[in-house]
Coordinates of C-alpha atoms in Angstrom, one line a residue:
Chain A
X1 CA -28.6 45.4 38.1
X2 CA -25.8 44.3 40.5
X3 CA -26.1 42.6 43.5
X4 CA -26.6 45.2 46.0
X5 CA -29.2 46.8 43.9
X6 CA -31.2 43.4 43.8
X7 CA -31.0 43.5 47.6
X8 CA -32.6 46.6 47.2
X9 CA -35.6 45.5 45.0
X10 CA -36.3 42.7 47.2
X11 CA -36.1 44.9 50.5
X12 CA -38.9 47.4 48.5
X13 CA -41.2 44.2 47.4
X14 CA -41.1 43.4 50.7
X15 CA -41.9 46.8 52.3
X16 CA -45.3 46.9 49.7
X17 CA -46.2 43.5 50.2
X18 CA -46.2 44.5 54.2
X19 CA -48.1 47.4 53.7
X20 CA -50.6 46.0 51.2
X21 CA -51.1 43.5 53.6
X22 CA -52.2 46.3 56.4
X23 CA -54.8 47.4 53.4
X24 CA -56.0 44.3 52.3
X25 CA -55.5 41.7 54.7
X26 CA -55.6 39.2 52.7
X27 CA -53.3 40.0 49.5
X28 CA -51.5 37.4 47.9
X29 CA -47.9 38.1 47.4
X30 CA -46.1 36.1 45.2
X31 CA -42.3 36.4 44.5
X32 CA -40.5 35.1 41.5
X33 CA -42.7 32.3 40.3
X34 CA -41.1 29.9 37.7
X35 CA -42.3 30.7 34.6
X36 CA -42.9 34.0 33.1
X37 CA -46.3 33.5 31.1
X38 CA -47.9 31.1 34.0
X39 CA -47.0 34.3 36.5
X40 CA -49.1 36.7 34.0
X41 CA -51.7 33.8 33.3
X42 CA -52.0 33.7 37.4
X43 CA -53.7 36.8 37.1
X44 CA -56.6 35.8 34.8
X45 CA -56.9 32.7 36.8
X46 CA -57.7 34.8 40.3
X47 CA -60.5 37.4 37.9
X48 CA -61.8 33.7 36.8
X49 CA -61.9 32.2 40.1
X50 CA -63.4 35.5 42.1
X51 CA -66.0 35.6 38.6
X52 CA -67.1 32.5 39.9
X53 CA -68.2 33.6 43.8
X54 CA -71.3 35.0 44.1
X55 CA -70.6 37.6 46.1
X56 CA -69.1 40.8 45.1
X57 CA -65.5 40.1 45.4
X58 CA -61.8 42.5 45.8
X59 CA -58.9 40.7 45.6
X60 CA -55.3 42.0 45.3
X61 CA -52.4 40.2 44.3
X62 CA -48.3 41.6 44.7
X63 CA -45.9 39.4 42.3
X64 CA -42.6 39.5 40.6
X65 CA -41.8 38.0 37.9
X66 CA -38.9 36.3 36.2
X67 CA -37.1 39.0 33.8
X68 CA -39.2 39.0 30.8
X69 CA -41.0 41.9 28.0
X70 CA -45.2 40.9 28.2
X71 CA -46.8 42.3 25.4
X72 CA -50.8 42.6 25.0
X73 CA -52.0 39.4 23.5
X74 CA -53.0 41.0 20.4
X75 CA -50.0 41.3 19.3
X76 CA -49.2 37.5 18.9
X77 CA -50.5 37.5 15.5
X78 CA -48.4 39.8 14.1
X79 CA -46.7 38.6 11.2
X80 CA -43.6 40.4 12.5
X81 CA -43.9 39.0 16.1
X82 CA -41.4 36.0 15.4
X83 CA -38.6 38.8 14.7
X84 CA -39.8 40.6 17.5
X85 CA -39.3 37.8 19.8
X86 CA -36.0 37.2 18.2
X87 CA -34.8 40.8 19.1
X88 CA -36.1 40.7 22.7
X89 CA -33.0 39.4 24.2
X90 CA -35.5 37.7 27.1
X91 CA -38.4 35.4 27.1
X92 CA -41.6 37.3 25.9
X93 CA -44.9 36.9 27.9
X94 CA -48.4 37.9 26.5
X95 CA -51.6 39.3 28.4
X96 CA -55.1 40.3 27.7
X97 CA -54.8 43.7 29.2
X98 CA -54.1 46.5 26.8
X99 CA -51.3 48.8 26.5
X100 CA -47.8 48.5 25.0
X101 CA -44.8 46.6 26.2
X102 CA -43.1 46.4 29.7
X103 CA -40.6 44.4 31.6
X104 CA -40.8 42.2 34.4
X105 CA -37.9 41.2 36.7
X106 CA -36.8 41.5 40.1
X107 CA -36.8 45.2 39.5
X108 CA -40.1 45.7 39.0
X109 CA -43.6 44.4 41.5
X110 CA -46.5 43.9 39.7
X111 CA -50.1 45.2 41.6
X112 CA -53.3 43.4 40.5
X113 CA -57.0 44.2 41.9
X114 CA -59.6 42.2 40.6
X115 CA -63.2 43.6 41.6
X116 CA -66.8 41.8 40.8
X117 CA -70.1 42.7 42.0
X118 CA -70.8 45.8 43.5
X119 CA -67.3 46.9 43.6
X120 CA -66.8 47.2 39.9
X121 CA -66.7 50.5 38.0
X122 CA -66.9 50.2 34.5
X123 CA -66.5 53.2 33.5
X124 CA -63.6 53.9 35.2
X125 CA -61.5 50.8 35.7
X126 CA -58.2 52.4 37.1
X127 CA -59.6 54.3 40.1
X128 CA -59.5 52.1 42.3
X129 CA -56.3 50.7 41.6
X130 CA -54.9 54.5 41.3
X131 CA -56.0 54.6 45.1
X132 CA -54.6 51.6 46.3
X133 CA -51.3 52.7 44.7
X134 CA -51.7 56.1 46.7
X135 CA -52.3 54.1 50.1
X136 CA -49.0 52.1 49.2
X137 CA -46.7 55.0 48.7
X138 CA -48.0 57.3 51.2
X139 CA -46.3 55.6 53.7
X140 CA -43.0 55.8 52.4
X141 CA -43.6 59.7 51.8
X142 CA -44.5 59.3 47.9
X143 CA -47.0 61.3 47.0
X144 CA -48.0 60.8 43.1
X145 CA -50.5 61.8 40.4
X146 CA -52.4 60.0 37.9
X147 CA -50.9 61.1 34.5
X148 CA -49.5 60.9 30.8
X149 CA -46.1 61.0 30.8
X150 CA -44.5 61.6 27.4
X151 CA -41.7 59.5 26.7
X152 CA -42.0 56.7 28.6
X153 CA -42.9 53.6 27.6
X154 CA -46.0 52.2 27.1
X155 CA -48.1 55.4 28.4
X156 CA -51.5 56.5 29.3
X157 CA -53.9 58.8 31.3
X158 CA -53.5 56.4 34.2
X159 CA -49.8 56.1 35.3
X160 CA -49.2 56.6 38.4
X161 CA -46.3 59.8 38.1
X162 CA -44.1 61.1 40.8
X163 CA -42.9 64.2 39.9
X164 CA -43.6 64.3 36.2
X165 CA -41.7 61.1 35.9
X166 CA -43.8 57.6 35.6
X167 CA -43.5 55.4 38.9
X168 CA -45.9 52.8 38.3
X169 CA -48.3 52.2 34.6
X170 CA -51.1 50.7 34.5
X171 CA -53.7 48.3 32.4
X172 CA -56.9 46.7 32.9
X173 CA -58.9 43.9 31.1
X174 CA -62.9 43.4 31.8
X175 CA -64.3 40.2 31.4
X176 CA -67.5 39.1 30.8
X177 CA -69.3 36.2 31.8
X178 CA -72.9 36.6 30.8
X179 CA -74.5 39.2 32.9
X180 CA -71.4 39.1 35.5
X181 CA -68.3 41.5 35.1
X182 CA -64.5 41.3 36.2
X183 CA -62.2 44.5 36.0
X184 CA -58.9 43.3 36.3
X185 CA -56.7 46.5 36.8
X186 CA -52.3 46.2 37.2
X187 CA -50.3 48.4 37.8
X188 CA -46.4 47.6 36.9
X189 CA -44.4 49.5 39.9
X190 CA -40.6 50.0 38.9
X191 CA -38.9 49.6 42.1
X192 CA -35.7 49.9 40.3
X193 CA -35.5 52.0 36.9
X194 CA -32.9 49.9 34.6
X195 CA -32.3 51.6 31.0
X196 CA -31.7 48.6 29.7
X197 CA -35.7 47.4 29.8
X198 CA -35.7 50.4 27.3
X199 CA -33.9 49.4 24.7
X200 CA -34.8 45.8 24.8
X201 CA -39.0 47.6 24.6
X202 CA -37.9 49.9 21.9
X203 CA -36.3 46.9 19.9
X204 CA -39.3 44.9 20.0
X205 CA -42.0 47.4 19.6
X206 CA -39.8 48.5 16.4
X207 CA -40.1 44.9 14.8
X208 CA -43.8 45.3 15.4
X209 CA -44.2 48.5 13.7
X210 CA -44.8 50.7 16.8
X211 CA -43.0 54.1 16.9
X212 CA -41.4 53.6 20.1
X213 CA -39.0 56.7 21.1
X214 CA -38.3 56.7 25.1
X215 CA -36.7 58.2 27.2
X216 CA -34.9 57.2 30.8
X217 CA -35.4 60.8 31.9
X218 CA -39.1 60.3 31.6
X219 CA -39.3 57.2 34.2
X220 CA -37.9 56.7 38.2
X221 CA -38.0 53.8 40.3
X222 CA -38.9 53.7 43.8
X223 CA -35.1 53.3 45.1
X224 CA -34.7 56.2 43.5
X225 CA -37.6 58.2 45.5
X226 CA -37.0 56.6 48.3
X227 CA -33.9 58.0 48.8
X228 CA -35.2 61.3 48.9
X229 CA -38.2 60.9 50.9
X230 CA -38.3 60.1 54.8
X231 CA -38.9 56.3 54.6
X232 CA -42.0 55.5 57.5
X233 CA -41.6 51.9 59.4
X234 CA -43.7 49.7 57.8
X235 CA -42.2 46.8 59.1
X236 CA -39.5 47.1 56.6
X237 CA -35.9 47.2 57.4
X238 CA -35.5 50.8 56.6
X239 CA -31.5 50.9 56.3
X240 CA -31.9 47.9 53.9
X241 CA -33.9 49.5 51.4
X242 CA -31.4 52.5 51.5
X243 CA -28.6 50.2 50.8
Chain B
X1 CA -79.3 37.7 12.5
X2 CA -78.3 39.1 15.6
X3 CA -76.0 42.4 15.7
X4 CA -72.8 42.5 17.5
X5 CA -72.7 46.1 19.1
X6 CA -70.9 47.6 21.6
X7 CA -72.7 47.5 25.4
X8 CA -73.6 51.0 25.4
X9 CA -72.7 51.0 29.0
X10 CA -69.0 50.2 29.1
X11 CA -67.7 53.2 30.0
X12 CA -69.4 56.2 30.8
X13 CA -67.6 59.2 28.5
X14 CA -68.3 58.9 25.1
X15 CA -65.1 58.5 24.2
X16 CA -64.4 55.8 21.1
X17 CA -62.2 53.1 21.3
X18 CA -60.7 50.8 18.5
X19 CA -61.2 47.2 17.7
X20 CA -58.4 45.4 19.4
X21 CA -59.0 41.8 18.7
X22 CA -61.6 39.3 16.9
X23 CA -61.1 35.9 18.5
X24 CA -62.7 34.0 15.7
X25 CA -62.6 34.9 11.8
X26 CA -65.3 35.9 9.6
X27 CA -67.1 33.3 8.8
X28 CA -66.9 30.9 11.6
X29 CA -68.8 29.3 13.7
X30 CA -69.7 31.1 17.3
X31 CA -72.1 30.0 20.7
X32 CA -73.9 32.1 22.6
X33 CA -72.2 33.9 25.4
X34 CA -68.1 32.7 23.8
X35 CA -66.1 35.8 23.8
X36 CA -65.2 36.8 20.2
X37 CA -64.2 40.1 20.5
X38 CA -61.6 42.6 22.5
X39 CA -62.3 46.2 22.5
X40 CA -59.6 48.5 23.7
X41 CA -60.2 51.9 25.2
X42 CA -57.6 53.7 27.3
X43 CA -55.5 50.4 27.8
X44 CA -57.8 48.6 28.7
X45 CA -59.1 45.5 27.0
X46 CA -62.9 44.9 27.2
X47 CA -64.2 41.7 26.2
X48 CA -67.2 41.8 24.1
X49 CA -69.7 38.3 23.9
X50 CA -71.6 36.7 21.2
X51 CA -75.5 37.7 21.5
X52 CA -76.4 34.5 19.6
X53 CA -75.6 31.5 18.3
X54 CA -74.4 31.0 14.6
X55 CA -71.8 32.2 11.6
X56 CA -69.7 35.7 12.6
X57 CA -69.6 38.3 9.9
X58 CA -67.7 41.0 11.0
X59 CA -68.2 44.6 10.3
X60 CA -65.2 46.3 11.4
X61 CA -61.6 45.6 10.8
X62 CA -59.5 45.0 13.8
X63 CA -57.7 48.9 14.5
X64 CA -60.7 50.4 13.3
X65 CA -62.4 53.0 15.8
X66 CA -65.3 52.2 17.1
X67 CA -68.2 54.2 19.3
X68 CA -70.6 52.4 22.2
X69 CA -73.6 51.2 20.7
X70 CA -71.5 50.6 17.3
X71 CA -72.6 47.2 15.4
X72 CA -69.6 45.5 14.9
X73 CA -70.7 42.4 13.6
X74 CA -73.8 40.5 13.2
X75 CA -74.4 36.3 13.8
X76 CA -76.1 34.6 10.9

């Protein structure tokens, strides 16, 4: 990703993290945060913390992360993960939610709603995520489905697909703390499609003994839609994220 | 002994899952309400808490496919 392309990414974090902001006033949005397992652990800490209120609560968090693959926890006891780590070619991250692996980096802004109380739906963890990801993009004139999209990486019924082509996947862990529940649903938006997170997914996801077979053709970032769609004001500085 | 099972409320199609995770081994040692297991369904991870105190025998193999209301273990 060269230089004007970061500018780019940064210029589309900031355009979300504005209009999250107009959804859910108070959103955290972190950028870039020093290390890439404490920025994955941050979510678990904000499902803890709102576990801990007594009222129902719905928070929503936007963050980037350093680049780095995040794999689901389970994984870390492979006996094959030490080769796996070996072949990533970046620091690996683990999380609770389940899945496959992704990339973080400046190309890609992470989405994370945690809901308690009243507002969580067991059964159907993504939905309100899904929706909050619709109110995000409708602005900027994306309009999306939620989907399977064969051959992209670490798939499922929920991605968020633009066109056939996967924009944004998604993950959820539930915790349980006696009779009290927290869904913890996030999304991972690409606001920048780079092959290269391919091949570094495929390498490690090999090593573990997962077929892994992607494709680029099966994936767009938002830059890339963005471009094609009539960008709304949002507060963001339109000719920037055209760049 | 106490079962381990699957709330049969989780999620609300039928559909299995598998056995993602035990977070302590057969055999060991577990307190009320500590989470010992992961069950995954549809990416998502849903942790599953011990109904009593005691040893954990468990049934199922992590990978294994599981159904709601399935005993997955039992507490000794």
């Amino acid at each position: 990703m060269d230089a004007k392309d970061r500018t780019r990414c940064d210029a589309l974090f900031h355009a979300l993290g504005a209009e999250l902001r107009c959804i859910v006033a108070d959103a955290t949005i972190h950028d870039t945060v020093a290390d890439p397992q404490a920025a994955v652990d941050e979510d678990i800490v904000m499902a803890r913390q709102a576990l801990g209120e007594s009222a129902a609560m719905k928070r929503a968090r936007l963050w980037r992360n350093r680049p780095c693959l995040v794999v689901p926890r389970r994984h870390a006891h492979s006996p094959a993960i030490g080769e796996a780590l070996a072949l990533a070619g970046m620091p690996v991250a683990f999380r609770k939610s389940g899945g496959r692996c992704v990339a973080h980096g400046p190309h890609v802004a992470n989405l994370t709603l945690v809901l308690t109380g009243d507002h969580v739906t067991l059964g159907a963890p993504y939905r309100q995520l899904l929706d909050l990801l619709e109110r995000l993009f409708a602005p900027m004139g994306i309009v999306g489905e939620a989907r399977s999209v064969p051959g992209s990486h670490c798939d499922g019924r929920h991605n968020f697909a633009v066109g056939g082509r996967k924009l944004a996947g998604t993950a959820a862990f539930v915790m349980q703390r006696g009779e009290r529940q927290a869904v913890l649903a996030h999304a991972s938006i690409s606001l920048h499609f780079t092959a290269s997170d391919l091949a570094a997914i495929m390498r490690v996801e090999s090593a573990l003994g997962i077929d892994a077979d992607y494709s680029a053709q099966s994936h767009v970032g938002l830059s890339e839609l963005v471009r094609m769609t009539a960008f709304a004001g949002n507060g963001a500085d339109r000719e920037t994220c055209l760049a | 002994m106490t079962a381990v099972v699957v709330p049969a409320d989780l999620w609300d199609d039928g559909s299995t899952a598998v056995l993602g995770t035990w977070l302590f081994s057969d055999g060991e040692q577990v307190t009320e309400g500590a989470i010992i297991a992961e069950v995954m369904r549809d990416k998502a991870s849903y942790e599953i808490a011990a109904p009593a105190s005691g040893t954990l025998r468990t049934h199922v193999a992590e990978d294994d496919e599981i159904a709601l209301g399935a005993a997955i273990g039992t507490i000794e």
